[in-house]
Every structure is written in C-alpha cells, then in structure tokens.
Short mmCIF file of C-alpha atoms in Angstrom, two decimals:
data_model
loop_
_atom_site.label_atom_id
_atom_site.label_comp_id
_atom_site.label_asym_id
_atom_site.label_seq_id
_atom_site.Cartn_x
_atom_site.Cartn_y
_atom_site.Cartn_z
CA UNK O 30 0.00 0.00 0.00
CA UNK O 31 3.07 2.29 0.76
CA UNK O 32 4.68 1.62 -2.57
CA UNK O 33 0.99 2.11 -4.34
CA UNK O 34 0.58 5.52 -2.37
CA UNK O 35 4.47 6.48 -3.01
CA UNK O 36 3.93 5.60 -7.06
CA UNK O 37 0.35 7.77 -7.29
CA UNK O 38 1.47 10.85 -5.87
CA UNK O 39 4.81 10.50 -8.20
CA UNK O 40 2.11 10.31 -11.13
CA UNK O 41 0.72 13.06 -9.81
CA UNK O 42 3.37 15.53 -9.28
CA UNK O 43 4.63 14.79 -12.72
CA UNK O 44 1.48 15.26 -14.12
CA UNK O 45 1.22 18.37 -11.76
CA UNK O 46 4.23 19.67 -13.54
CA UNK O 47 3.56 18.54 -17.14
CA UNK O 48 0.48 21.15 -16.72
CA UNK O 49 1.95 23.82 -15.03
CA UNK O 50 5.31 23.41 -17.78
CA UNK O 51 3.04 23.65 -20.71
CA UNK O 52 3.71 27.00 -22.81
CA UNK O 53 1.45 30.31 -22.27
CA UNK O 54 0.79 31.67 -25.70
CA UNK O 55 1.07 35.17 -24.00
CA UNK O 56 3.57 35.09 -21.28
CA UNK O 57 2.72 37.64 -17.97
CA UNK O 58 5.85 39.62 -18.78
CA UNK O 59 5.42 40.44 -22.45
CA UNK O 60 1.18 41.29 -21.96
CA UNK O 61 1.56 44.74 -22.21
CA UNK O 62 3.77 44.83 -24.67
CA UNK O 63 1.61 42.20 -26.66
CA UNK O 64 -1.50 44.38 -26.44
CA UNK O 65 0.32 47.82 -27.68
CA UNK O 66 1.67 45.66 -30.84
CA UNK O 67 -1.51 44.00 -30.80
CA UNK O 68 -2.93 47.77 -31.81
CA UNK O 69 -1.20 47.82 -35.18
CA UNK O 70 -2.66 44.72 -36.55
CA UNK O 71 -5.96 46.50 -36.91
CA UNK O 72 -3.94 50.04 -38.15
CA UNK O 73 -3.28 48.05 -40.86
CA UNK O 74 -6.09 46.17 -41.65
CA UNK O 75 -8.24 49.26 -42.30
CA UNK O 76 -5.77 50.61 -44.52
CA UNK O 77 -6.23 47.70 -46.92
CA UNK O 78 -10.12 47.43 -46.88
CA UNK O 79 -10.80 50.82 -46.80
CA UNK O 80 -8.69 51.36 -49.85
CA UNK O 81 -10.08 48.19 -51.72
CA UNK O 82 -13.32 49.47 -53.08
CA UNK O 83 -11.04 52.62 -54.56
CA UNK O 84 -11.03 50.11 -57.75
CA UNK O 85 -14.19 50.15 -58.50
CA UNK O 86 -14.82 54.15 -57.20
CA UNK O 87 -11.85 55.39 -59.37
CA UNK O 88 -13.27 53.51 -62.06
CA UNK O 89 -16.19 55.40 -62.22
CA UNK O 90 -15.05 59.15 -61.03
CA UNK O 91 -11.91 59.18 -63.21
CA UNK O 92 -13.30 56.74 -66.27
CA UNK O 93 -10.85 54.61 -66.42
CA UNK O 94 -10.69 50.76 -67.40
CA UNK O 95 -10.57 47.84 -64.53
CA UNK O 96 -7.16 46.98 -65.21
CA UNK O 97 -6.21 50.91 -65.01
CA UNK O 98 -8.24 51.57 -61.66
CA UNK O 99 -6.38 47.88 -59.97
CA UNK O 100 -2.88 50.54 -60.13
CA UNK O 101 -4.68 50.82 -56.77
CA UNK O 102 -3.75 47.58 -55.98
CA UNK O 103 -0.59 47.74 -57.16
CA UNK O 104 0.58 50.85 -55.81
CA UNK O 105 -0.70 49.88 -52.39
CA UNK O 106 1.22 46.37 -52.84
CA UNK O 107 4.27 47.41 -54.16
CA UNK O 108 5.35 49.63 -51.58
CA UNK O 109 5.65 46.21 -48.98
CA UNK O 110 7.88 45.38 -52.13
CA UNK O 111 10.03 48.10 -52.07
CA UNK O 112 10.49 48.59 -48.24
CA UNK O 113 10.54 45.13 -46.83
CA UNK O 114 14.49 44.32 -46.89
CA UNK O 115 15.26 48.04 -46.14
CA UNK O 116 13.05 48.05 -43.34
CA UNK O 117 14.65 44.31 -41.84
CA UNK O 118 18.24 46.10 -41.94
CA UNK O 119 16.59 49.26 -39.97
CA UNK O 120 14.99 47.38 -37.98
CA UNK O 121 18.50 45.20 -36.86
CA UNK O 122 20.72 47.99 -36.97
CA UNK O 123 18.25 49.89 -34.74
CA UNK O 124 15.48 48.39 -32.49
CA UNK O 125 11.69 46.78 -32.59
CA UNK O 126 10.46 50.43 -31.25
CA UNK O 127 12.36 52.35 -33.71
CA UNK O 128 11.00 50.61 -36.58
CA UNK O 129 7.04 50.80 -35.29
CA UNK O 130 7.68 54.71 -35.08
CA UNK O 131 9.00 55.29 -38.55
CA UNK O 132 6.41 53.20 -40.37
CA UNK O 133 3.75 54.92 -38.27
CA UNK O 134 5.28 58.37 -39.47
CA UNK O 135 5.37 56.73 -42.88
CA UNK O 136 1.39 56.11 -42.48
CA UNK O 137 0.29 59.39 -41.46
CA UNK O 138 2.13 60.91 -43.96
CA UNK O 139 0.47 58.83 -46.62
CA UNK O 140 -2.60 59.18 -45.84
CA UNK O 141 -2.46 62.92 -45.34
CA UNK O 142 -1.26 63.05 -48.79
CA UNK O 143 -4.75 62.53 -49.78
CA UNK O 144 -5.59 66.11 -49.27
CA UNK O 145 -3.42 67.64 -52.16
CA UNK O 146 -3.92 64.49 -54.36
CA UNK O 147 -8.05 65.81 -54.05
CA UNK O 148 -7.17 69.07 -54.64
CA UNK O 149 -5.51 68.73 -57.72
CA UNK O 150 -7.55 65.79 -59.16
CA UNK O 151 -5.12 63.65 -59.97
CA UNK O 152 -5.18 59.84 -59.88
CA UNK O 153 -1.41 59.46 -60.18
CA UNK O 154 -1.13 61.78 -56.65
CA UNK O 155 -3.23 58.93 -55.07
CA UNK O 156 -1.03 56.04 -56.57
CA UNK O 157 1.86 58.06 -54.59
CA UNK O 158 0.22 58.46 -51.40
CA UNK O 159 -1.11 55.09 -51.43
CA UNK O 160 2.72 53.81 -51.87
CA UNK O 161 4.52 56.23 -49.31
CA UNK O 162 1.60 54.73 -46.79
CA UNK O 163 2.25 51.03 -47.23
CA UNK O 164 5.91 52.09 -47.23
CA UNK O 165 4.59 52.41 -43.75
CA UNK O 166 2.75 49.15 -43.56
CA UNK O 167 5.46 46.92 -44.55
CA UNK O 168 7.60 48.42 -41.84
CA UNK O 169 4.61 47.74 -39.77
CA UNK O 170 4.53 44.25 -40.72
CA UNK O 171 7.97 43.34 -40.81
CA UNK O 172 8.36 44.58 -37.15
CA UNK O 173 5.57 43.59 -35.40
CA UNK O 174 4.96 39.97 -36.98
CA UNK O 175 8.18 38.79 -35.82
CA UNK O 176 8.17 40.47 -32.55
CA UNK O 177 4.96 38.91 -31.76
CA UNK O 178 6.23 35.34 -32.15
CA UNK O 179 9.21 36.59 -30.20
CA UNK O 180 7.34 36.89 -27.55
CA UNK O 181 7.72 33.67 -25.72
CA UNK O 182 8.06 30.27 -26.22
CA UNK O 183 8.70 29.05 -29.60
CA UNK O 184 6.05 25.97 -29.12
CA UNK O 185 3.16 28.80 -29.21
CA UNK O 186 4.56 31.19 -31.95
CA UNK O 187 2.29 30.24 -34.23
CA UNK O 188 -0.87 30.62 -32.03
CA UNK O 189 0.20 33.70 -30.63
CA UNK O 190 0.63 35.14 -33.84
CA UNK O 191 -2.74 34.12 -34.91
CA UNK O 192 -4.02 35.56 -31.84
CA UNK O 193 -2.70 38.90 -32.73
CA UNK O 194 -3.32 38.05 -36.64
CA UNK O 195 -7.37 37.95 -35.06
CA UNK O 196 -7.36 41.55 -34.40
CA UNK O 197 -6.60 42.30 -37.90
CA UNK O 198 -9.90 41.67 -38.98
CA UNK O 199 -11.12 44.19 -36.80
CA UNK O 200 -9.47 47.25 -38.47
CA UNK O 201 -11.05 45.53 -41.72
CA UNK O 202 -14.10 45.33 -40.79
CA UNK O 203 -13.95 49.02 -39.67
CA UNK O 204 -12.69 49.59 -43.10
CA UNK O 205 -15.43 48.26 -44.33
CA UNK O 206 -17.87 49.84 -42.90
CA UNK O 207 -16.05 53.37 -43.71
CA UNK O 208 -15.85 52.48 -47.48
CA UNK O 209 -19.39 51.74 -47.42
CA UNK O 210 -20.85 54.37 -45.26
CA UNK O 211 -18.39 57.85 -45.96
CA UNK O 212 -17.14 56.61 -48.95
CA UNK O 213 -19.52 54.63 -51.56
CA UNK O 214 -22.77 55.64 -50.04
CA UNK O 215 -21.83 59.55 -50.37
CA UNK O 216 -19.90 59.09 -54.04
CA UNK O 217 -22.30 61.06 -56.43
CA UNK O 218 -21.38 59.17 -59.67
CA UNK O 219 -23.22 55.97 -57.54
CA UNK O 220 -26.40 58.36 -57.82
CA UNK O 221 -25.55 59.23 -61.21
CA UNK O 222 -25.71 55.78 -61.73
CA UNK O 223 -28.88 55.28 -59.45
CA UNK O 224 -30.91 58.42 -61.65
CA UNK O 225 -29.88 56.43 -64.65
CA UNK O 226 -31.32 52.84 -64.03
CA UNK O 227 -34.82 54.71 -62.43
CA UNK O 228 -34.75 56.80 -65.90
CA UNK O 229 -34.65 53.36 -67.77
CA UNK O 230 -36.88 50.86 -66.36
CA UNK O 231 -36.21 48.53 -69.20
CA UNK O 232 -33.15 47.95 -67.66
CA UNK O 233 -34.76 45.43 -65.53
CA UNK O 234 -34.90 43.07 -67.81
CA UNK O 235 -31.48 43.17 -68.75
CA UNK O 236 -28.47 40.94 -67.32
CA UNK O 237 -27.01 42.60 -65.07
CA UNK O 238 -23.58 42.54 -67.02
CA UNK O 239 -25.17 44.60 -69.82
CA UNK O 240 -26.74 46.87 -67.63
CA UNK O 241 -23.55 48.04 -66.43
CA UNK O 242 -22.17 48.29 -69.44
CA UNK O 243 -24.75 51.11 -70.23
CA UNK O 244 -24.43 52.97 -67.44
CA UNK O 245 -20.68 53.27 -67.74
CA UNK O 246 -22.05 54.51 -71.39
CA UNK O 247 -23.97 56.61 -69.83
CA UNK O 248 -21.18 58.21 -67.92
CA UNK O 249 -18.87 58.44 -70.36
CA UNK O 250 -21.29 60.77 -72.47
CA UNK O 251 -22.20 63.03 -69.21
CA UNK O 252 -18.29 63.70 -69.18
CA UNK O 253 -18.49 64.67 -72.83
CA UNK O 254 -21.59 66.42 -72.75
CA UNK O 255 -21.35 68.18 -69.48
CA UNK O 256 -17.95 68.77 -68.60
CA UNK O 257 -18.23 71.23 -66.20
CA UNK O 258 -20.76 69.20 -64.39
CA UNK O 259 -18.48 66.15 -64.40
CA UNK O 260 -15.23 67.84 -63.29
CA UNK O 261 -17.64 69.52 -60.20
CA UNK O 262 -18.71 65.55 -59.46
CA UNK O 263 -15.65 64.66 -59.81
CA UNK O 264 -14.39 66.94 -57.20
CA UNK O 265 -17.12 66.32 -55.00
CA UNK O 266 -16.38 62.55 -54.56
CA UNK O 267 -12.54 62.69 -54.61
CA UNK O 268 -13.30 65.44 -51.78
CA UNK O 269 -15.52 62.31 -50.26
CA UNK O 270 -12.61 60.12 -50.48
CA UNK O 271 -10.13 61.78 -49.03
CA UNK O 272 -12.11 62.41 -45.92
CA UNK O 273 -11.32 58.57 -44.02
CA UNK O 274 -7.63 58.92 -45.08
CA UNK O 275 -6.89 62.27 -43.08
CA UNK O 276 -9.14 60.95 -40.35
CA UNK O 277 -7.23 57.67 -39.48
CA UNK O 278 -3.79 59.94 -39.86
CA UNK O 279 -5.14 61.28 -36.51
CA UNK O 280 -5.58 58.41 -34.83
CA UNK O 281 -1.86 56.69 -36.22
CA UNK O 282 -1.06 59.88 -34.64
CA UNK O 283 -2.09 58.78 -30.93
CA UNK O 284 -0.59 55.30 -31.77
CA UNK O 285 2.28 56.95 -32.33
CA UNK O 286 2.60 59.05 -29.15
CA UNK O 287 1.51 55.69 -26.95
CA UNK O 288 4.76 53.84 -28.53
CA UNK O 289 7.30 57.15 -27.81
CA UNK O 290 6.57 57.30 -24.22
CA UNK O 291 6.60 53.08 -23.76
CA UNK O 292 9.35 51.24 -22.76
CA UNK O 293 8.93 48.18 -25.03
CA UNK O 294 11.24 45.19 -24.09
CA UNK O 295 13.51 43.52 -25.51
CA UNK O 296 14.13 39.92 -26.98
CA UNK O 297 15.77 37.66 -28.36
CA UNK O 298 15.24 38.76 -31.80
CA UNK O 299 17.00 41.90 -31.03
CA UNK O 300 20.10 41.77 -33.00
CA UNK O 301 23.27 43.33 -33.63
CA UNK O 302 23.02 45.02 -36.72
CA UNK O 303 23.66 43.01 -40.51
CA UNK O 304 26.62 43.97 -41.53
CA UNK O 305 27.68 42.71 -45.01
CA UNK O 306 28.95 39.32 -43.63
CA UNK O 307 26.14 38.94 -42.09
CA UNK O 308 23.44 39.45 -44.65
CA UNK O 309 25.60 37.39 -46.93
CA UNK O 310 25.32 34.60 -44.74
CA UNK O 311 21.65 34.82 -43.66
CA UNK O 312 20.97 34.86 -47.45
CA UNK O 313 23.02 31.81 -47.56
CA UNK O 314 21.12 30.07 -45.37
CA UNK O 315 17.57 31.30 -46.05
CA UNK O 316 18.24 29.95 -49.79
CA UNK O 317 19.00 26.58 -48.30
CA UNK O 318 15.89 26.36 -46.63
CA UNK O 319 12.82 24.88 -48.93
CA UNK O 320 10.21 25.01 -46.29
CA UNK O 321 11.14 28.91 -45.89
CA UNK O 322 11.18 29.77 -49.95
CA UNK O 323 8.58 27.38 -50.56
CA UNK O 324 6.59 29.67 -48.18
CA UNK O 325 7.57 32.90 -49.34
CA UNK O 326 6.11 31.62 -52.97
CA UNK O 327 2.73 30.33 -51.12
CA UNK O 328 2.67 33.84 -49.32
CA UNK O 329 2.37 35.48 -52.37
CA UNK O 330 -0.37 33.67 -53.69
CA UNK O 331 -1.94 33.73 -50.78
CA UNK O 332 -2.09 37.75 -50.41
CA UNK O 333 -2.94 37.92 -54.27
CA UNK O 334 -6.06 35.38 -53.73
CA UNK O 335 -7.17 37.73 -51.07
CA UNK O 336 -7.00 40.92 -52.51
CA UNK O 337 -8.45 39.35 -55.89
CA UNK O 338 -11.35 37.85 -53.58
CA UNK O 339 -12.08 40.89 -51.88
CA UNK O 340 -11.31 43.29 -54.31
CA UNK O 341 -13.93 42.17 -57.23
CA UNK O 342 -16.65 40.70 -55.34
CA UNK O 343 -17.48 44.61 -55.89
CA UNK O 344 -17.40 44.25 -59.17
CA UNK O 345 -19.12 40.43 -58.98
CA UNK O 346 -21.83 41.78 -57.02
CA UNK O 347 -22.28 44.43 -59.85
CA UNK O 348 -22.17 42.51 -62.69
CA UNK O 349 -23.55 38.76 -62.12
CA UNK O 350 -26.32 39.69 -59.37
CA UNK O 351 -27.02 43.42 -60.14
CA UNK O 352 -26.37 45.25 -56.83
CA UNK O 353 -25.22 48.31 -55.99
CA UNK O 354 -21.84 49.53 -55.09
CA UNK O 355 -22.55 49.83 -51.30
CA UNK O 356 -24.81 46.48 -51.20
CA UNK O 357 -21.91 44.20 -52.74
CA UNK O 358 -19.49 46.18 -50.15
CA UNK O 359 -22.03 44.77 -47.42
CA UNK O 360 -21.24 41.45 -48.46
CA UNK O 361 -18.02 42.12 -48.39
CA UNK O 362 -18.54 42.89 -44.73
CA UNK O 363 -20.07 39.57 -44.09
CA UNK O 364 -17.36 37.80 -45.43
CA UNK O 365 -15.00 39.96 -43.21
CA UNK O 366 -17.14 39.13 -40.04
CA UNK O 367 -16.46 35.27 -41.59
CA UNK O 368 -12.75 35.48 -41.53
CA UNK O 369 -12.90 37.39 -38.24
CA UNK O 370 -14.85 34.58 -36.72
CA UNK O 371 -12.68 32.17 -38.15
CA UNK O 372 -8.90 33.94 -36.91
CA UNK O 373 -10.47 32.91 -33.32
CA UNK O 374 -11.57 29.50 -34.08
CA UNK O 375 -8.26 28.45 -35.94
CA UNK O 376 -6.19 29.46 -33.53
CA UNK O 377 -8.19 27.25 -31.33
CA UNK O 378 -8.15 24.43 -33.89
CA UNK O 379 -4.42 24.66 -33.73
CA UNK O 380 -4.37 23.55 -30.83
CA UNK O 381 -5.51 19.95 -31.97
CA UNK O 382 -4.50 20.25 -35.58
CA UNK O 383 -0.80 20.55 -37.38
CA UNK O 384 -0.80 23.64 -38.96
CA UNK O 385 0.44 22.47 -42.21
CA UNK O 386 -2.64 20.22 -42.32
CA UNK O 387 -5.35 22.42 -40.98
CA UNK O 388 -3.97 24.80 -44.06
CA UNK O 389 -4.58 22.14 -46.80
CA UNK O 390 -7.77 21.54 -45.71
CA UNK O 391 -8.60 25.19 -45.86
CA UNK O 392 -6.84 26.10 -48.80
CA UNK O 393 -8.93 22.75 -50.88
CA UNK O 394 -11.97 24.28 -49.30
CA UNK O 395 -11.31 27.67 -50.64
CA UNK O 396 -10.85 26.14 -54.39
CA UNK O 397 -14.30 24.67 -54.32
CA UNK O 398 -15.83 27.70 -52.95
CA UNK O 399 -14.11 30.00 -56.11
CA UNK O 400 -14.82 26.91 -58.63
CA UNK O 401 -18.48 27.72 -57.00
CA UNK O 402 -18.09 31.35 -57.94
CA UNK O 403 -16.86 31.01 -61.21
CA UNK O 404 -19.67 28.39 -62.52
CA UNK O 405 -22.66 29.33 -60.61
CA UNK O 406 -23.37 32.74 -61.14
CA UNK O 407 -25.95 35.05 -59.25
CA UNK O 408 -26.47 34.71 -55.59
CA UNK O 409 -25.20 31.57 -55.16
CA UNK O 410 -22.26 32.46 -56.51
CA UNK O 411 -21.93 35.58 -54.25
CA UNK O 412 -22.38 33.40 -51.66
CA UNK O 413 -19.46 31.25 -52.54
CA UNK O 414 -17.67 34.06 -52.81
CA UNK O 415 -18.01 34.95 -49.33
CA UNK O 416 -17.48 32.18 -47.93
CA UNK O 417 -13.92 32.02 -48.78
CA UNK O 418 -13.13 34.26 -46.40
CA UNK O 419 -13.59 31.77 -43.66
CA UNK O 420 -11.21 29.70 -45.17
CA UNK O 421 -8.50 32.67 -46.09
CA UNK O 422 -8.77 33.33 -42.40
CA UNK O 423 -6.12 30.83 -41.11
CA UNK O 424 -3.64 31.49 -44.30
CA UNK O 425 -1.56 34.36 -43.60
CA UNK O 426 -0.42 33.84 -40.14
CA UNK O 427 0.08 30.16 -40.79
CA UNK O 428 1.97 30.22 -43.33
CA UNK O 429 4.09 33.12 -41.29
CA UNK O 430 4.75 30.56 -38.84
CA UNK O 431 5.37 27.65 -40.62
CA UNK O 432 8.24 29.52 -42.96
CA UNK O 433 9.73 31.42 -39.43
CA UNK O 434 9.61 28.35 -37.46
CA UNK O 435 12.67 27.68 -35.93
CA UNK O 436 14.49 30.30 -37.62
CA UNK O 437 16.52 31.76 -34.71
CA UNK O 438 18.56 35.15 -35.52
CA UNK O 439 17.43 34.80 -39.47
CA UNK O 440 14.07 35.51 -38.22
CA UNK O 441 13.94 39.31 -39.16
CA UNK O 442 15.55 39.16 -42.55
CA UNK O 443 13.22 36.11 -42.78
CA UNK O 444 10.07 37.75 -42.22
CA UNK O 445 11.44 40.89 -44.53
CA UNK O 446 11.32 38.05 -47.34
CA UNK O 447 7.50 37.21 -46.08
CA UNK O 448 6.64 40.58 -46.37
CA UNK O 449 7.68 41.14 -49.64
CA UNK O 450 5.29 38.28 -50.49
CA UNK O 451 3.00 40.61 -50.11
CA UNK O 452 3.48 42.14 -53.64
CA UNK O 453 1.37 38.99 -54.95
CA UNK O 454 -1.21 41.61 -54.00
CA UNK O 455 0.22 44.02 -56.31
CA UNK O 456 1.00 41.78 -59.13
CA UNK O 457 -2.54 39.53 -59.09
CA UNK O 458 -5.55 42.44 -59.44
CA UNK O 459 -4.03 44.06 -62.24
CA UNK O 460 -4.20 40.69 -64.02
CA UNK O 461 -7.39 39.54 -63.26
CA UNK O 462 -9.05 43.41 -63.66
CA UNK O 463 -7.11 42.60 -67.11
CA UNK O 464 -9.77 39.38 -67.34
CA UNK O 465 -12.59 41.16 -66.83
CA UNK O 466 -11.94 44.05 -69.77
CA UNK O 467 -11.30 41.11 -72.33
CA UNK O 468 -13.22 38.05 -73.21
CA UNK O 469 -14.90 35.20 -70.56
CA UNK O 470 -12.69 32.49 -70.47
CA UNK O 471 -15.55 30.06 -71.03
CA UNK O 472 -18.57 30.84 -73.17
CA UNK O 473 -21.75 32.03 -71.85
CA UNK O 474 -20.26 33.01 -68.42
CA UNK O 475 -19.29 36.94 -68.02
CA UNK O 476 -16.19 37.78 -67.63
CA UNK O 477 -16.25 39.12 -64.42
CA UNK O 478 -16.59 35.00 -62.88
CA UNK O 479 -14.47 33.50 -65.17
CA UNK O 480 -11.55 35.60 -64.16
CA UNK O 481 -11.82 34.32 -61.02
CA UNK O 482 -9.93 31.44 -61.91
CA UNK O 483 -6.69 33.24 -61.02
CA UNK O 484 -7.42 32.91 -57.23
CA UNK O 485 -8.70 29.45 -57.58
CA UNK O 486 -4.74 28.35 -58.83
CA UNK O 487 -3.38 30.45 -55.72
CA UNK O 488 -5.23 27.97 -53.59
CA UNK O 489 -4.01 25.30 -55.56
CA UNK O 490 -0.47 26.39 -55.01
CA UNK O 491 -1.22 27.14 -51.37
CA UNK O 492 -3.25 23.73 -50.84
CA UNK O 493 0.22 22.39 -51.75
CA UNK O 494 2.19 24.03 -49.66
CA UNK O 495 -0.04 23.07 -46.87
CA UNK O 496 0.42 19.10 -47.82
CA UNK O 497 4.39 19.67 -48.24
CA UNK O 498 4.36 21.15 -44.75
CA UNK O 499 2.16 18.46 -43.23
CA UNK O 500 4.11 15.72 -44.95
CA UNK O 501 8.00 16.51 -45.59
CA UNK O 502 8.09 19.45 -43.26
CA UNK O 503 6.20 17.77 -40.42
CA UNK O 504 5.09 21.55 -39.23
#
C-alpha cells in the first residue's frame, strides 16, 4: 500500500508539472507589450479594406478601365515590395520600437497626402500616397509579426501570432464599414448611376452585365456632354474620399505618441546590426531552406487570392447579381465578419490540428468555394464568394509561422522576405481586372466569374504548400 501511495502521488506531481510546464501563448511579462503591438494589426487592416473598393470608385469618377483603376492595388502592394528588406536592416541595426515609429510616421504621412492628391484631381497623386503609406505598412509588418512570435516560447509562436493576426480583422471590418458608409454611399457618380437605371426601367430586364455596361455609357457621355458638371462631381467625390484617409492619420497619430513614451522590451530577436557578412550569410542560409522559400512563394499567392477575392466581389456583385456599389461592399462585410470569426476558431483548432494540415484543408476548401463562384453565377455564386473568407482566415499567419519556425537570428531578414510576399497583392488584381476588360474564359459566363480562376490556382499552389508542410516538413 506504501509503494501504491508512493507511485500515485509520483504520477501526480509529474502530471502536476507537465500542466503547469506547458507554454502560455502570452507570457505575464510580455502582456503589455503584446496588447500595444496588438494595436497595429488593426492600423493596418483598415488601410487595406478601406482602400479596396477605390477600384471600382476610381473607375467610375476618373473613367478609367478595370485593369487601369487595380494601379490601386498595385501601388498599395508594391510599396511592402520596395520597403521590406530596407526596413529588416533598420529594424537590426536599430530596435523593434524604432521601426514601429517610422512606419507609423510613414502612415500618417500617406494618408495625409490625400488632401493635395483631391485638390488637384489627380489619380497618379493617389497612386503616390497610397505607396509612401504602405511604405509604412510593410515596416509595420515586418516589425511587429516577428516580434509577436518573439514573444515567448517558440512551441506557441504560431498561435500567438494568430491571436494577434485575429485583431486584424477588426481594423477591416472598420474599413469596411467606412468604405461603405463615408465613402460609396456619399460618391455622387453611384447616384448618377442610381438616376440612370430609375430613368430606364427597361433595364430590368437586362443581365445585369449589360446593364452596367450602359451605365458606364452613360457616364462616359455626361463627361463629354457636361464637362463642367463632371469635373464639379468629380471633385465632390474625390473630396468624399479623401475624408477617411486624413481621419485615421489622426488616430496613427495617438498610436504613435503611446509607442514614444513606452518602454517596449527587448528579446531575443533583437540583434546586432547586418553587416555585409552577415546578410551574406543569412541569405546563404535562407536559400537553403525549402520550407522557408517554398513559403515565401505560397505567401504570395496567398495575399494575391485575397485581394483578388475581396477586391472584385465589388465588381461580382455588380455585374452577375445586379447590386449596388454599397450592397456588394455589405457582403463584403459579411465575409470579413467570416474570416474574423474564423482567426479565433483556428487558432483554437491549432491547438488539436498541425498547422500544415489544418492549411490544406482550408486552402482545398477555398478552391471549391471559387470553382463555385466562377460556374454558378448570381447569388449563389456571391455566396461562394463569401465564404472564402472563412477559409482565407487561417492562411496568412500560418503560413508566417510555418516559414519562421525555428528560424533563430534569421528571423527578421526572414520575415522581410514574407513581407515582400505581399506584392502577390500588387502583381494579381491588375491581371485579373485585365480578365474582366477582355473576353470570358468560357462561353456564356461573363467575364467578371471567369476571371476568377486566377485565385482558384493560388489555392491550388497554397493547398500544396499546406500538404508539403504536413508531410516533408512535419510543421
């Protein structure tokens, strides 16, 4: 009985200790710290969904073709393109803190640059100001993704990341709801377009593909015929647009006053900074390492499906079901609230689940949603369409984690090379707003589905990288 009695409570002091040895995602010492980080996920988050229904809107104030109006896209895009490396060496030679403060600067400024881009009427002006401010972004990123999973133990990077990945949606959503509310709601060339379909009732019985044809007819001959008129609606709605843009320069402003006066601390990732040698030799190494690469490449296409899918289900809602501007942008919102929803309950799954296999799954998932959206048409379509979001939700993060895993004192040239990835969202609209202008890919389906067949091979791609991770990667 002694021996029995000795043996249990050994079973249960080891058991005890197996619980209380377990890895916090958030460790005590770093909350703080995790929260104020935790603020920029959501910074950035508007910024890309409040500036995603620009396509469509400078479409229709400046008159300009889909592929022409996605420079949006690829303005915003390219400037994580541009500033990613740079901002990895600033970030090494100087600190975590030092890097959050300049892209914040970089934001503000940006964004304020709205106000003489109005004035002057000039789309190019808001190409610029869109690049200087994700300039900003991809400092952003670079910093505060790799920080995060700094924060702790290495077991519970991942998760932690998606954790602070979940508040992302947030900033979308609120993005969102901007774009629809201040922004396409208020645009007067939407009423234009409203006077015109009450002024043709005939237009009911049209598809809905050649009903917006006419009314961009119809606008097109208003700027002809009435020029003075146009160029004062014009200058009405870019007046409209500019209005969010100087408003969240304010509040980047108070971000940026709560990180001056912090004390943020310092680990492990905080590096001497990369001289030649060492670049050289963390380039070595990161080209050595296929799980890393092969995730940069599924980063890409997983940023480009995203923007594609949230982009144009504007211009889907538009075209194959007939809505309004504002009342595709609500489903847009939906689908937000989906991949909101489904941050929280991935990083939960996570828990349970490999993360290389919970992302094939998704990614598969996401395929036959878009192969829904391309062949299916209407509503049901639309619906398909949104529902991709739930499965985009787990994508970015995951495949953060799985390429950073493990990576040591590479990790913040690392995640510079994951955050040039991002330019898949620069590269990708362009093409597909290409699609749309030209010829449906398969007969008797508009153009506007068909092209989304670019985002369906992203998931492809993606779906793979998820079973190479699962499989040879064991992540």
């Amino acid at each position: 009985m002694e021996t029995s009695r000795s043996v249990d409570t050994s079973l249960v002091e080891e058991t005890s200790n197996t619980t209380v040895n377990k890895p916090k995602i958030i460790e005590k010492k770093y909350f703080l710290s995790f929260v104020l980080v935790g603020l920029l996920f959501p910074l950035w988050g508007f910024a890309n969904d409040v500036t995603n229904p620009l396509v469509k809107a400078f479409k229709d104030i400046f008159l300009i073709s889909n592929a022409q109006s996605s420079l949006v896209q690829f303005a915003f895009y390219f400037g994580y393109g541009f500033m990613a490396i740079p901002a990895a060496i600033f970030i090494r030679k100087y600190n975590y803190k030092s890097g959050i403060l300049l892209g914040l600067s970089l934001y503000a400024l940006g964004a304020l640059l709205f106000i003489p881009a109005s004035s002057y009427m000039e789309f190019n002006f808001f190409l610029a100001a869109l690049w200087i401010l994700t300039c900003g972004l991809a400092l952003l990123e670079t910093t505060a993704n790799p920080y995060v999973l700094s924060m702790g133990h290495p077991d519970t990077s991942t998760q932690r990341l998606n954790l602070a990945q979940a508040f992302n949606p947030i900033g979308s959503l609120t993005g969102m709801m901007v774009a629809s509310t201040y922004i396409l709601n208020e645009l007067q060339v939407e009423a234009f377009r409203a006077k015109e379909k009450a002024n043709h009732p005939e237009y009911a019985n049209m598809l809905p593909a050649e009903v917006d044809g006419k009314l961009v007819q119809a606008l097109n001959d208003f700027a002809v015929n009435e020029p003075v008129a146009h160029q004062a609606m014009q200058a009405a709605d870019l007046a409209t647009v500019k209005g969010p843009y100087v408003a969240i320069a304010g509040v980047v402003f108070l971000v940026f006053l709560a990180f001056l006066f912090t004390k943020m601390p310092k680990t492990q990732s905080d590096q001497e900074p990369l001289t030649p040698t060492i670049l050289k030799d963390t380039f070595k190494r990161l080209f050595k390492n296929g799980r890393y690469l092969e995730g940069v490449l599924a980063q890409a296409f997983n940023v480009g499906a995203q923007i594609m899918c949230w982009t144009f289900i504007i211009h889907y809602g538009m075209t194959s079901v007939g809505l309004t501007a504002a009342e595709a942008q609500s489903y847009n919102m939906i689908a937000m609230a989906i991949f909101l929803s489904g941050r929280f309950i991935c990083t939960f799954l996570l828990s349970y689940v490999r993360p290389g296999q919970l992302l094939m799954i998704l990614a598969a998932g996401a395929g036959v949603l878009v192969a829904g959206a391309i062949f299916l048409g209407g509503y049901s379509g639309l619906y398909c369409l949104v529902g991709v979001s739930g499965c985009m939700s787990l994508m970015f993060p995951t495949i953060y984690g799985i390429a950073l895993k493990d990576m040591g004192e590479d990790a913040s040239l690392a995640s510079a090379g994951l955050v040039m990835a991002i330019v898949g969202g620069a590269i990708m609209p362009p093409l597909q707003g290409s699609l749309i202008d030209g010829d449906s890919l398969f007969a008797g389906l508009p153009s506007v589905q068909t092209s989304f067949v670019l985002p369906l091979i992203c998931f492809v791609m993606i779906a793979f990288y998820g079973y190479r991770a699962h499989v040879k990667y064991k992540v």
